[in-house]
Coordinates of C-alpha atoms in Angstrom, one line a residue:
Chain A
M1369 CA -2.3 127.6 -17.6
S1370 CA -0.4 124.8 -19.1
Q1371 CA 0.0 123.3 -15.7
Q1372 CA -3.7 123.2 -15.3
E1373 CA -4.2 121.7 -18.7
T1374 CA -1.9 118.8 -17.9
H1375 CA -3.6 118.4 -14.6
Q1376 CA -7.0 118.3 -16.3
G1377 CA -5.7 116.0 -19.0
K1378 CA -4.2 113.7 -16.5
L1379 CA -7.4 112.9 -14.6
P1380 CA -9.3 110.9 -17.3
G1381 CA -5.9 109.4 -18.2
A1382 CA -5.4 108.1 -14.7
A1383 CA -9.0 106.8 -14.7
L1384 CA -8.4 105.1 -18.0
L1385 CA -5.2 103.6 -16.8
G1386 CA -6.9 102.6 -13.6
R1387 CA -9.7 100.9 -15.5
A1388 CA -7.3 99.1 -17.8
L1389 CA -5.2 97.9 -14.9
H1390 CA -8.4 96.7 -13.3
R1391 CA -9.3 94.9 -16.4
I1392 CA -5.9 93.3 -16.5
G1393 CA -6.1 92.6 -12.8
M1394 CA -9.3 90.7 -13.5
R1395 CA -7.7 88.9 -16.3
G1396 CA -4.4 88.5 -14.4
R1397 CA -5.7 85.5 -12.5
G1398 CA -6.6 83.8 -15.8
L1399 CA -3.2 84.7 -17.2
V1400 CA -1.3 83.3 -14.3
I1401 CA -3.3 80.1 -14.5
A1402 CA -2.8 79.9 -18.2
I1403 CA 1.1 79.6 -17.9
P1404 CA 1.3 76.1 -16.3
V1405 CA -1.9 74.9 -17.8
L1406 CA -0.9 75.7 -21.5
W1407 CA 2.6 74.5 -21.0
L1408 CA 1.7 71.1 -19.6
F1409 CA -1.2 70.8 -21.9
L1410 CA 0.9 71.3 -25.0
F1411 CA 4.0 69.3 -23.8
F1412 CA 2.4 66.6 -21.7
L1413 CA -1.1 65.9 -22.7
V1414 CA -1.2 66.7 -26.5
P1415 CA 1.8 64.3 -27.0
F1416 CA -0.2 61.3 -25.8
L1417 CA -2.9 62.2 -28.5
V1418 CA -0.2 62.2 -31.1
V1419 CA 1.1 58.8 -29.9
A1420 CA -2.4 57.5 -30.0
K1421 CA -2.9 58.9 -33.5
I1422 CA 0.5 57.4 -34.9
S1423 CA -0.2 54.1 -33.3
L1424 CA -3.1 53.8 -35.8
S1425 CA -1.0 54.8 -38.9
E1426 CA 0.9 52.6 -41.2
A1427 CA 4.7 52.4 -41.0
A1428 CA 6.5 53.6 -44.3
I1429 CA 9.9 54.2 -45.5
A1430 CA 9.6 58.0 -45.4
R1431 CA 10.4 61.0 -43.3
P1432 CA 8.7 60.8 -40.8
P1433 CA 8.5 57.0 -41.1
Y1434 CA 4.6 56.6 -41.2
L1435 CA 1.7 57.5 -43.5
P1436 CA -0.8 60.2 -42.7
L1437 CA -4.1 59.2 -41.2
W1438 CA -6.1 61.3 -43.4
N1439 CA -5.6 62.9 -46.8
W1440 CA -7.8 65.2 -49.0
D1441 CA -8.2 63.5 -52.3
D1442 CA -10.3 65.0 -55.2
G1443 CA -12.8 66.4 -52.7
F1444 CA -12.8 63.1 -50.7
L1445 CA -11.6 63.0 -47.1
N1446 CA -9.9 59.7 -46.8
I1447 CA -9.3 58.5 -43.3
T1448 CA -7.2 55.3 -42.9
L1449 CA -7.2 53.8 -39.5
N1450 CA -4.8 50.9 -39.3
F1451 CA -5.5 48.7 -36.3
G1452 CA -2.9 46.3 -37.7
N1453 CA -0.2 47.5 -35.2
Y1454 CA -2.3 46.4 -32.2
L1455 CA -3.3 43.1 -33.9
F1456 CA 0.4 42.5 -34.5
L1457 CA 1.2 43.2 -30.9
F1458 CA -1.4 40.5 -29.7
D1459 CA -0.3 38.2 -32.5
D1460 CA 3.4 38.1 -31.8
P1461 CA 4.2 36.2 -28.7
L1462 CA 7.2 38.4 -28.2
Y1463 CA 5.2 41.5 -27.1
L1464 CA 2.8 39.5 -24.9
S1465 CA 5.6 37.8 -23.0
A1466 CA 7.5 41.1 -22.7
Y1467 CA 4.5 42.8 -21.0
V1468 CA 4.1 39.8 -18.7
E1469 CA 7.8 39.6 -17.9
S1470 CA 7.9 43.4 -17.2
V1471 CA 4.9 43.2 -14.8
K1472 CA 6.4 40.1 -13.1
I1473 CA 9.9 41.7 -12.7
A1474 CA 8.4 45.0 -11.5
A1475 CA 6.1 43.2 -9.0
V1476 CA 8.8 41.0 -7.5
S1477 CA 11.2 43.9 -7.2
T1478 CA 8.5 46.0 -5.6
V1479 CA 7.9 43.3 -2.9
I1480 CA 11.7 43.0 -2.2
T1481 CA 12.0 46.8 -2.0
L1482 CA 9.1 46.9 0.5
L1483 CA 10.7 44.2 2.6
V1484 CA 14.0 46.0 2.7
G1485 CA 12.5 49.6 2.9
Y1486 CA 9.9 49.0 5.6
P1487 CA 12.3 48.2 8.5
M1488 CA 14.5 51.1 7.4
A1489 CA 11.7 53.5 7.3
Y1490 CA 10.4 52.2 10.6
L1491 CA 13.7 52.8 12.3
I1492 CA 14.2 56.3 10.8
A1493 CA 10.7 57.2 12.0
R1494 CA 11.4 55.9 15.6
S1495 CA 14.8 57.5 16.0
A1496 CA 15.6 60.7 17.8
P1497 CA 15.1 63.9 15.6
D1498 CA 18.8 64.6 15.1
T1499 CA 19.6 61.0 14.1
R1500 CA 16.5 61.0 12.0
N1501 CA 17.5 63.9 9.8
I1502 CA 21.0 62.4 9.3
L1503 CA 19.5 59.0 8.3
L1504 CA 16.9 60.7 6.0
M1505 CA 19.8 62.6 4.4
L1506 CA 21.7 59.3 3.9
V1507 CA 18.6 57.9 2.1
I1508 CA 18.1 60.9 -0.2
L1509 CA 21.9 61.4 -1.0
P1510 CA 22.2 58.6 -3.6
F1511 CA 19.2 59.9 -5.3
W1512 CA 21.2 63.0 -6.0
T1513 CA 24.1 61.2 -7.6
S1514 CA 23.7 60.0 -11.1
F1515 CA 21.4 57.1 -11.6
L1516 CA 23.2 55.8 -14.7
L1517 CA 26.5 55.7 -12.9
R1518 CA 25.0 53.9 -9.9
V1519 CA 23.6 51.3 -12.1
Y1520 CA 27.0 51.2 -13.8
A1521 CA 28.6 50.5 -10.4
W1522 CA 26.7 47.3 -10.1
I1523 CA 28.4 45.9 -13.3
G1524 CA 31.7 46.0 -11.4
F1525 CA 30.1 44.2 -8.5
L1526 CA 28.3 41.4 -10.4
K1527 CA 30.7 40.6 -13.3
G1528 CA 32.4 37.3 -13.6
N1529 CA 35.6 38.7 -12.3
G1530 CA 33.8 41.3 -10.3
I1531 CA 34.0 42.3 -6.6
I1532 CA 31.4 39.9 -5.2
N1533 CA 33.0 36.8 -7.0
N1534 CA 36.5 38.0 -6.1
I1535 CA 35.5 38.2 -2.4
L1536 CA 33.6 34.8 -2.4
M1537 CA 36.5 33.0 -4.1
K1538 CA 39.0 34.5 -1.8
I1539 CA 37.2 33.3 1.3
G1540 CA 36.9 29.9 -0.4
L1541 CA 33.0 29.8 -0.6
I1542 CA 32.9 29.1 -4.2
D1543 CA 35.6 27.7 -6.8
E1544 CA 34.0 28.9 -9.9
P1545 CA 32.7 32.5 -10.4
L1546 CA 28.9 32.8 -10.2
V1547 CA 27.1 34.1 -13.2
M1548 CA 25.1 37.1 -12.0
L1549 CA 25.5 39.9 -14.5
Q1550 CA 23.1 39.6 -17.5
T1551 CA 20.5 37.6 -15.6
D1552 CA 17.2 38.5 -14.2
F1553 CA 18.8 38.5 -10.8
A1554 CA 21.0 41.5 -11.7
V1555 CA 17.8 43.3 -12.9
Y1556 CA 16.1 42.7 -9.6
I1557 CA 19.0 44.0 -7.7
G1558 CA 19.3 47.0 -10.1
I1559 CA 15.6 48.0 -9.5
V1560 CA 15.6 47.5 -5.8
Y1561 CA 18.7 49.4 -5.6
T1562 CA 17.6 52.3 -7.5
Y1563 CA 14.0 52.8 -6.3
L1564 CA 14.7 52.1 -2.6
P1565 CA 14.5 55.8 -1.7
F1566 CA 11.1 56.1 -3.4
M1567 CA 9.8 53.3 -1.1
I1568 CA 11.4 54.7 2.1
L1569 CA 10.3 58.3 1.9
P1570 CA 6.5 57.8 1.6
L1571 CA 6.7 55.0 4.3
F1572 CA 8.7 57.3 6.6
A1573 CA 6.2 60.1 6.0
N1574 CA 3.4 57.7 7.0
L1575 CA 5.1 56.1 10.0
V1576 CA 6.4 59.3 11.6
K1577 CA 2.7 60.5 12.0
L1578 CA 1.8 57.2 13.8
D1579 CA 0.3 57.9 17.2
Q1580 CA 2.4 56.2 19.8
S1581 CA -0.5 55.9 22.2
Y1582 CA -2.1 53.2 19.9
L1583 CA 1.0 51.1 20.4
E1584 CA 1.1 51.7 24.1
A1585 CA -2.6 50.8 24.3
S1586 CA -2.0 47.6 22.5
A1587 CA 0.9 46.7 24.7
D1588 CA -1.1 47.6 27.9
L1589 CA -3.8 45.2 26.7
G1590 CA -1.1 42.5 26.7
A1591 CA -0.4 42.2 22.9
R1592 CA 3.1 41.1 22.1
P1593 CA 5.2 43.6 20.0
I1594 CA 4.8 41.3 16.9
T1595 CA 1.0 41.2 17.3
T1596 CA 0.9 44.9 17.8
F1597 CA 2.9 45.3 14.6
F1598 CA 0.5 43.2 12.5
T1599 CA -2.8 44.4 14.0
V1600 CA -2.0 48.1 14.6
T1601 CA 1.1 49.4 12.8
L1602 CA 0.7 47.7 9.5
P1603 CA -2.9 48.5 8.9
L1604 CA -2.4 52.1 9.9
S1605 CA 0.5 52.4 7.4
A1606 CA -1.4 50.8 4.5
S1607 CA -1.8 54.0 2.4
G1608 CA 2.0 54.7 2.9
I1609 CA 2.7 51.1 1.7
I1610 CA 0.5 51.6 -1.4
A1611 CA 2.0 54.9 -2.4
G1612 CA 5.6 53.5 -1.9
C1613 CA 4.8 50.3 -3.8
M1614 CA 3.3 52.2 -6.7
L1615 CA 6.1 54.7 -6.8
V1616 CA 8.4 51.7 -7.5
F1617 CA 6.2 49.5 -9.6
I1618 CA 5.0 52.1 -12.2
P1619 CA 8.3 53.3 -13.3
A1620 CA 9.9 49.9 -13.0
V1621 CA 7.5 48.4 -15.6
G1622 CA 8.7 50.7 -18.2
E1623 CA 12.3 50.7 -17.1
F1624 CA 15.0 50.8 -19.8
V1625 CA 18.4 51.5 -18.5
I1626 CA 18.5 48.7 -15.9
P1627 CA 17.6 45.8 -18.1
A1628 CA 19.8 47.2 -20.9
L1629 CA 22.9 47.4 -18.7
L1630 CA 22.3 44.5 -16.1
G1631 CA 20.0 42.2 -17.9
G1632 CA 20.7 39.5 -20.4
P1633 CA 19.6 39.4 -24.0
D1634 CA 16.7 37.3 -23.0
T1635 CA 15.5 39.8 -20.3
L1636 CA 12.6 41.2 -22.3
M1637 CA 11.2 44.2 -20.6
I1638 CA 8.6 46.3 -22.5
G1639 CA 10.7 49.6 -22.1
R1640 CA 13.5 47.9 -23.9
V1641 CA 11.3 46.5 -26.7
L1642 CA 9.8 50.0 -27.2
W1643 CA 13.4 51.4 -27.3
N1644 CA 14.4 48.8 -30.0
E1645 CA 11.3 49.2 -32.0
F1646 CA 12.0 53.0 -32.1
F1647 CA 15.7 53.2 -32.5
S1648 CA 16.7 49.9 -34.2
N1649 CA 13.7 49.0 -36.3
R1650 CA 12.6 52.6 -36.8
D1651 CA 9.0 51.4 -36.6
W1652 CA 7.3 54.4 -34.9
P1653 CA 3.7 53.2 -35.3
I1654 CA 4.5 49.9 -33.5
A1655 CA 6.6 51.7 -30.9
S1656 CA 3.6 54.0 -30.3
A1657 CA 1.2 51.0 -30.0
V1658 CA 3.5 49.5 -27.4
A1659 CA 3.4 52.8 -25.5
I1660 CA -0.4 52.9 -25.6
V1661 CA -0.8 49.4 -24.4
M1662 CA 1.8 50.0 -21.6
L1663 CA -0.3 53.0 -20.5
V1664 CA -3.4 50.8 -20.4
V1665 CA -1.5 48.3 -18.2
L1666 CA -0.5 51.2 -15.9
V1667 CA -3.9 52.8 -15.5
I1668 CA -5.0 50.8 -12.5
P1669 CA -1.5 51.2 -10.6
I1670 CA -1.7 55.0 -11.2
M1671 CA -5.3 55.2 -9.9
L1672 CA -4.2 53.3 -6.8
L1673 CA -1.2 55.7 -6.4
R1674 CA -3.5 58.8 -6.7
K1675 CA -5.9 57.4 -4.1
A1676 CA -3.2 56.5 -1.5
Q1677 CA -1.6 59.9 -2.0
A1678 CA -5.0 61.5 -1.4
A1679 CA -5.5 59.5 1.7
E1680 CA -2.0 60.5 3.0
A1681 CA -2.8 64.2 2.3
G1682 CA -6.0 63.9 4.1
A1683 CA -4.4 62.3 7.2
K1684 CA -2.1 65.3 7.6
Chain B
M1091 CA 11.6 45.0 22.6
G1092 CA 15.3 45.1 22.8
Q1093 CA 15.5 42.1 20.5
Q1094 CA 13.2 43.6 18.1
S1095 CA 15.0 47.0 17.8
R1096 CA 18.4 45.0 17.4
F1097 CA 16.8 43.2 14.4
L1098 CA 15.6 46.6 13.0
K1099 CA 19.1 48.1 13.4
I1100 CA 20.7 45.2 11.6
V1101 CA 18.4 45.3 8.7
A1102 CA 18.7 49.1 8.5
L1103 CA 22.5 48.8 8.6
L1104 CA 22.5 46.3 5.8
G1105 CA 20.2 48.5 3.8
F1106 CA 22.6 51.4 4.1
V1107 CA 25.6 49.2 3.1
F1108 CA 23.5 48.1 0.1
L1109 CA 22.9 51.8 -0.8
Y1110 CA 26.4 52.9 -0.3
A1111 CA 28.7 50.0 -1.3
P1112 CA 28.5 50.6 -5.1
I1113 CA 29.1 54.3 -4.7
V1114 CA 32.2 53.6 -2.5
S1115 CA 33.4 51.1 -5.0
L1116 CA 33.1 53.5 -7.9
V1117 CA 35.2 56.1 -6.0
I1118 CA 37.9 53.6 -4.9
F1119 CA 38.4 52.0 -8.3
S1120 CA 38.6 55.5 -10.0
F1121 CA 42.1 55.7 -8.5
N1122 CA 43.1 52.3 -9.8
E1123 CA 46.4 51.9 -11.8
S1124 CA 44.9 48.9 -13.6
K1125 CA 42.5 49.0 -16.5
L1126 CA 40.5 46.2 -14.9
V1127 CA 38.0 48.0 -12.7
T1128 CA 37.7 45.4 -10.1
V1129 CA 41.3 44.3 -9.5
W1130 CA 43.4 46.7 -7.6
G1131 CA 46.7 47.5 -9.2
G1132 CA 48.1 50.5 -7.2
F1133 CA 47.1 54.1 -6.7
S1134 CA 46.9 56.3 -9.8
T1135 CA 45.1 59.4 -11.0
K1136 CA 45.8 58.7 -14.7
W1137 CA 42.0 58.1 -15.4
Y1138 CA 41.2 61.7 -14.3
A1139 CA 43.9 62.9 -16.8
E1140 CA 42.4 60.8 -19.5
L1141 CA 38.9 62.0 -18.7
F1142 CA 40.0 65.6 -19.2
R1143 CA 41.7 64.8 -22.4
D1144 CA 38.6 63.3 -23.9
P1145 CA 37.0 66.0 -26.1
Q1146 CA 33.7 64.1 -26.6
I1147 CA 33.2 63.8 -22.9
L1148 CA 34.1 67.4 -22.2
E1149 CA 31.8 68.7 -25.0
A1150 CA 28.9 66.6 -23.8
A1151 CA 29.3 67.7 -20.3
W1152 CA 29.1 71.3 -21.4
V1153 CA 26.1 70.6 -23.5
S1154 CA 24.4 68.9 -20.5
I1155 CA 25.2 71.7 -18.1
K1156 CA 23.8 74.3 -20.4
I1157 CA 20.6 72.2 -20.8
A1158 CA 20.3 71.6 -17.0
L1159 CA 20.8 75.3 -16.2
I1160 CA 18.0 76.5 -18.5
S1161 CA 15.7 73.6 -17.9
A1162 CA 15.8 74.0 -14.1
T1163 CA 15.0 77.6 -14.4
I1164 CA 12.0 77.2 -16.6
A1165 CA 10.8 74.2 -14.5
V1166 CA 10.9 76.2 -11.3
V1167 CA 8.9 79.1 -12.9
I1168 CA 6.2 76.6 -14.2
G1169 CA 6.4 74.6 -11.0
T1170 CA 6.0 77.8 -8.8
V1171 CA 3.1 79.3 -10.7
G1172 CA 1.5 75.9 -11.0
S1173 CA 1.7 75.2 -7.2
F1174 CA 0.7 78.7 -6.1
V1175 CA -2.3 78.5 -8.4
L1176 CA -3.3 75.1 -7.1
I1177 CA -2.9 75.9 -3.5
R1178 CA -3.9 79.6 -3.2
F1179 CA -6.6 80.0 -5.8
K1180 CA -10.1 78.9 -5.1
K1181 CA -11.9 76.8 -7.7
F1182 CA -11.2 77.4 -11.4
R1183 CA -12.2 75.5 -14.4
S1184 CA -8.9 73.8 -15.3
K1185 CA -7.9 73.0 -11.6
G1186 CA -8.4 69.2 -11.8
L1187 CA -6.7 69.1 -15.1
L1188 CA -3.8 71.1 -13.9
S1189 CA -3.4 69.0 -10.8
M1190 CA -3.4 65.8 -12.8
M1191 CA -1.0 67.1 -15.4
I1192 CA 1.6 68.4 -12.8
T1193 CA 1.8 65.2 -10.8
A1194 CA 1.4 62.6 -13.7
P1195 CA 5.0 63.1 -15.2
L1196 CA 6.5 61.9 -11.8
V1197 CA 5.4 58.3 -12.4
M1198 CA 5.1 58.1 -16.2
P1199 CA 7.7 55.7 -17.6
E1200 CA 10.6 57.6 -19.2
V1201 CA 10.2 55.8 -22.5
I1202 CA 6.7 57.0 -22.9
I1203 CA 7.5 60.6 -22.1
G1204 CA 10.4 60.5 -24.5
L1205 CA 8.5 58.9 -27.4
S1206 CA 5.4 61.0 -27.0
L1207 CA 7.4 64.4 -26.9
L1208 CA 9.5 63.3 -29.9
L1209 CA 6.3 62.5 -31.9
L1210 CA 4.9 65.9 -30.9
F1211 CA 7.9 67.7 -32.1
V1212 CA 7.8 65.8 -35.4
A1213 CA 4.2 66.5 -35.9
M1214 CA 4.6 70.2 -34.9
Q1215 CA 7.4 70.5 -37.4
G1216 CA 5.1 69.2 -40.2
V1217 CA 2.2 71.5 -39.3
I1218 CA 3.7 74.8 -38.2
G1219 CA 7.4 74.3 -39.1
W1220 CA 8.7 74.6 -35.5
P1221 CA 10.9 73.7 -33.6
G1222 CA 13.1 73.3 -36.8
G1223 CA 15.1 70.3 -36.1
R1224 CA 15.8 68.6 -32.8
G1225 CA 18.7 69.3 -30.4
M1226 CA 19.3 71.3 -27.4
M1227 CA 16.0 73.2 -27.6
T1228 CA 13.8 70.2 -27.7
I1229 CA 15.7 68.5 -24.8
I1230 CA 15.3 71.7 -22.8
I1231 CA 11.4 71.7 -23.4
A1232 CA 11.4 68.0 -22.4
H1233 CA 13.4 68.5 -19.2
S1234 CA 11.4 71.6 -18.2
T1235 CA 8.2 69.7 -18.5
F1236 CA 9.0 66.7 -16.3
G1237 CA 11.2 68.9 -14.0
A1238 CA 8.2 71.2 -13.4
A1239 CA 6.5 68.2 -11.8
Y1240 CA 9.4 67.5 -9.4
A1241 CA 9.8 71.3 -8.7
A1242 CA 6.0 71.4 -7.9
V1243 CA 6.2 68.7 -5.4
V1244 CA 8.8 70.4 -3.4
I1245 CA 7.3 73.9 -3.6
Q1246 CA 3.7 72.7 -2.9
S1247 CA 4.7 71.2 0.4
R1248 CA 6.3 74.5 1.4
L1249 CA 3.2 76.5 0.4
V1250 CA 1.0 74.1 2.3
D1251 CA 3.1 74.6 5.5
M1252 CA 3.4 78.3 5.1
D1253 CA 1.6 80.6 7.7
L1254 CA -1.3 82.2 5.7
S1255 CA -1.7 85.0 8.2
I1256 CA 1.5 86.8 6.7
E1257 CA -0.1 87.1 3.3
E1258 CA -3.5 88.1 4.8
A1259 CA -1.7 90.8 6.8
A1260 CA -0.2 92.3 3.6
Q1261 CA -3.5 92.1 1.9
D1262 CA -5.3 93.9 4.8
L1263 CA -2.6 96.6 4.6
G1264 CA -3.7 97.2 1.0
A1265 CA -1.1 95.3 -1.1
K1266 CA -2.3 94.1 -4.4
P1267 CA -2.2 90.3 -5.0
V1268 CA 1.0 90.7 -7.4
R1269 CA 2.8 92.5 -4.6
V1270 CA 1.8 90.1 -2.0
F1271 CA 3.2 87.3 -4.1
F1272 CA 6.6 89.0 -4.8
D1273 CA 7.2 90.7 -1.5
V1274 CA 5.7 88.2 1.0
T1275 CA 5.2 84.7 -0.5
L1276 CA 8.3 84.5 -2.7
P1277 CA 10.9 85.2 0.0
V1278 CA 9.2 82.8 2.4
I1279 CA 9.3 79.9 -0.2
A1280 CA 12.7 80.8 -1.6
P1281 CA 14.5 77.9 0.0
A1282 CA 12.0 75.5 -1.6
L1283 CA 12.6 77.1 -4.9
L1284 CA 16.3 76.6 -4.6
S1285 CA 16.0 72.9 -3.5
G1286 CA 13.5 72.4 -6.4
W1287 CA 15.9 74.1 -8.9
L1288 CA 18.8 71.9 -7.6
L1289 CA 16.7 68.8 -7.9
V1290 CA 15.7 69.4 -11.5
F1291 CA 19.2 70.5 -12.4
T1292 CA 20.6 67.1 -11.2
L1293 CA 17.7 65.1 -12.9
S1294 CA 18.3 66.9 -16.1
L1295 CA 22.0 66.3 -15.9
D1296 CA 21.2 62.7 -15.3
D1297 CA 18.6 61.9 -17.9
L1298 CA 19.4 59.4 -20.6
V1299 CA 16.2 58.1 -22.0
I1300 CA 14.2 61.2 -22.6
A1301 CA 17.1 63.1 -24.1
S1302 CA 17.9 60.1 -26.4
F1303 CA 14.4 60.4 -27.9
V1304 CA 14.1 64.0 -28.4
S1305 CA 17.7 64.8 -29.2
G1306 CA 18.9 65.2 -32.8
P1307 CA 22.2 64.3 -34.4
G1308 CA 23.9 67.6 -33.2
A1309 CA 23.4 67.3 -29.5
S1310 CA 24.8 64.6 -27.3
T1311 CA 24.4 64.8 -23.6
L1312 CA 26.8 63.6 -21.1
P1313 CA 24.5 60.5 -20.1
M1314 CA 24.2 59.6 -23.8
V1315 CA 28.1 59.6 -24.2
V1316 CA 28.4 57.7 -20.8
F1317 CA 25.8 55.0 -21.8
S1318 CA 27.4 54.2 -25.2
K1319 CA 30.8 53.9 -23.4
V1320 CA 29.3 51.7 -20.6
R1321 CA 27.5 49.5 -23.0
L1322 CA 30.9 48.3 -24.2
G1323 CA 31.9 47.3 -20.7
V1324 CA 33.4 49.0 -17.7
S1325 CA 36.0 51.7 -18.1
P1326 CA 37.9 53.5 -15.4
D1327 CA 37.5 56.9 -16.9
V1328 CA 33.7 56.6 -16.2
N1329 CA 34.6 55.8 -12.6
A1330 CA 36.7 59.1 -12.4
L1331 CA 33.7 61.0 -13.9
A1332 CA 31.4 59.4 -11.2
T1333 CA 33.7 60.3 -8.5
I1334 CA 33.8 64.0 -9.7
I1335 CA 30.0 64.1 -9.7
I1336 CA 29.7 62.3 -6.3
G1337 CA 32.2 64.9 -4.9
I1338 CA 30.3 67.9 -6.1
V1339 CA 27.0 66.5 -4.9
S1340 CA 28.4 65.7 -1.5
L1341 CA 30.0 69.1 -1.1
G1342 CA 26.7 70.7 -2.0
I1343 CA 24.6 68.6 0.4
I1344 CA 27.1 69.2 3.3
A1345 CA 26.9 73.0 2.5
A1346 CA 23.2 73.0 2.5
A1347 CA 23.0 70.9 5.7
L1348 CA 25.4 73.4 7.5
Q1349 CA 23.3 76.3 6.2
I1350 CA 20.1 74.8 7.6
S1351 CA 21.6 73.9 11.0
R1352 CA 23.1 77.4 11.3
S1353 CA 19.8 79.1 10.4
K1354 CA 18.1 76.8 12.9
K1355 CA 20.4 77.9 15.6
H1356 CA 20.0 81.5 14.6
G1357 CA 16.3 81.0 14.9
A1358 CA 16.7 79.5 18.3
E1359 CA 18.8 82.4 19.6
R1360 CA 16.0 84.8 18.5

């Protein structure tokens, strides 16, 4: 009797549970989507809005060191938008020249990285599969060891009594040590060195897909290897080149560690300016305005990168 | 053609020398007796002893390892779910937004990520009273966020390559989507999860800029301590630290390579 009761009681229970599960199942999809969307929305997108907001507020000696944008005063909502930070950025030649300098240093380093990286990527893509994997690993391995310590290693190389000067003086090429550390030259070396893997990997991914028969056809038609390279290989690897260049250029514009450790006091890069505004001057609104302008500068490179990456994905 | 390939080989060789010379020099001069990092003064391991006597470095290393362990785990969870949703789910409303948000941190300059997250934490503190001061917790959130982007790159490429028919077979046999994911998809993409986890772990251990922005007075990570030391000039105990890190990484990579070649052989035998 009691068994029957439980049995009877179970049926609607099971149906209810099933329906509830079904409902959760229907919502499960949304729930799963919500995890990454909410996290990234809150911790990646919203912060930019906060930066934009604070770039329009006024600096103050307070905690936090800026005045609120709006306040409620006797039934009046007062909104104070302070564009002074932006006007200040365009007024003071320091900031403008820091932006120009950053873009210049990043662009030159990107070109050098491409010139070094392309032959390496080409060779890796053309080698036998076993060698290829070893060479690829050799490219990736430095990326896994500390970036900060690898930049630090260059101080020992470039110093006045550093390794390069010691070698050059020992073989009698120079009498006086060359000044290399704390110059723009050292910053170029640092950027090329650190970002070389970012250039090689997308180039490799592109070149390894290159159809050999195009090259053979070009050779059969009598083109010399150098002509084939410039008329066939190079145009076909365009999206790989753009992707690699943007992956180097974009972070290099905002680079802080490399100019701070290898550059001189007059190497003004915008990442360093932002850092100093924030940590030394404690001027958060100016630092925010610097960040917003930097983002605007980077919009076009970022769009180029997305386009190149989409082209690469489409070619697969 | 022969001339061309010789030219390529020389350029590539120089490129690899360029990549490895600084690393080799770090290791060599960590065993230098002299305090001058660039003049050889005889073999010594005293800088290692000094490193392990430095309480500031040891404490910072421990803080960094804890942060990296937790951040890598959170990043892989977000990265996996994000990748799975983007690649396996048909259209949904926030798809474009998610795809943008999960790739953008890869190229965003670190100073911008650091500043923007710090300002968010300060603003949240003012509005809802959380996260209640800055330190390990805020660094973990920051590292998980940019780490998720890196993890997603690794996991997405594995998901794209994966044979869909296995998942379909499980579905045809009546498995619910959740079971298909945990019993079929997850084991297949597990190696990608592991390499994504390791990648985020090393990136977190290495990050100076973002951690400096979002950290509070209580928490100094290893890169922060190293940076303040290095700013004052070269010091051999930093070389010793670098050598230890390089040693661990090389061992890990060699182990992974052996594992891969063994599983390949295994696959070939079958």
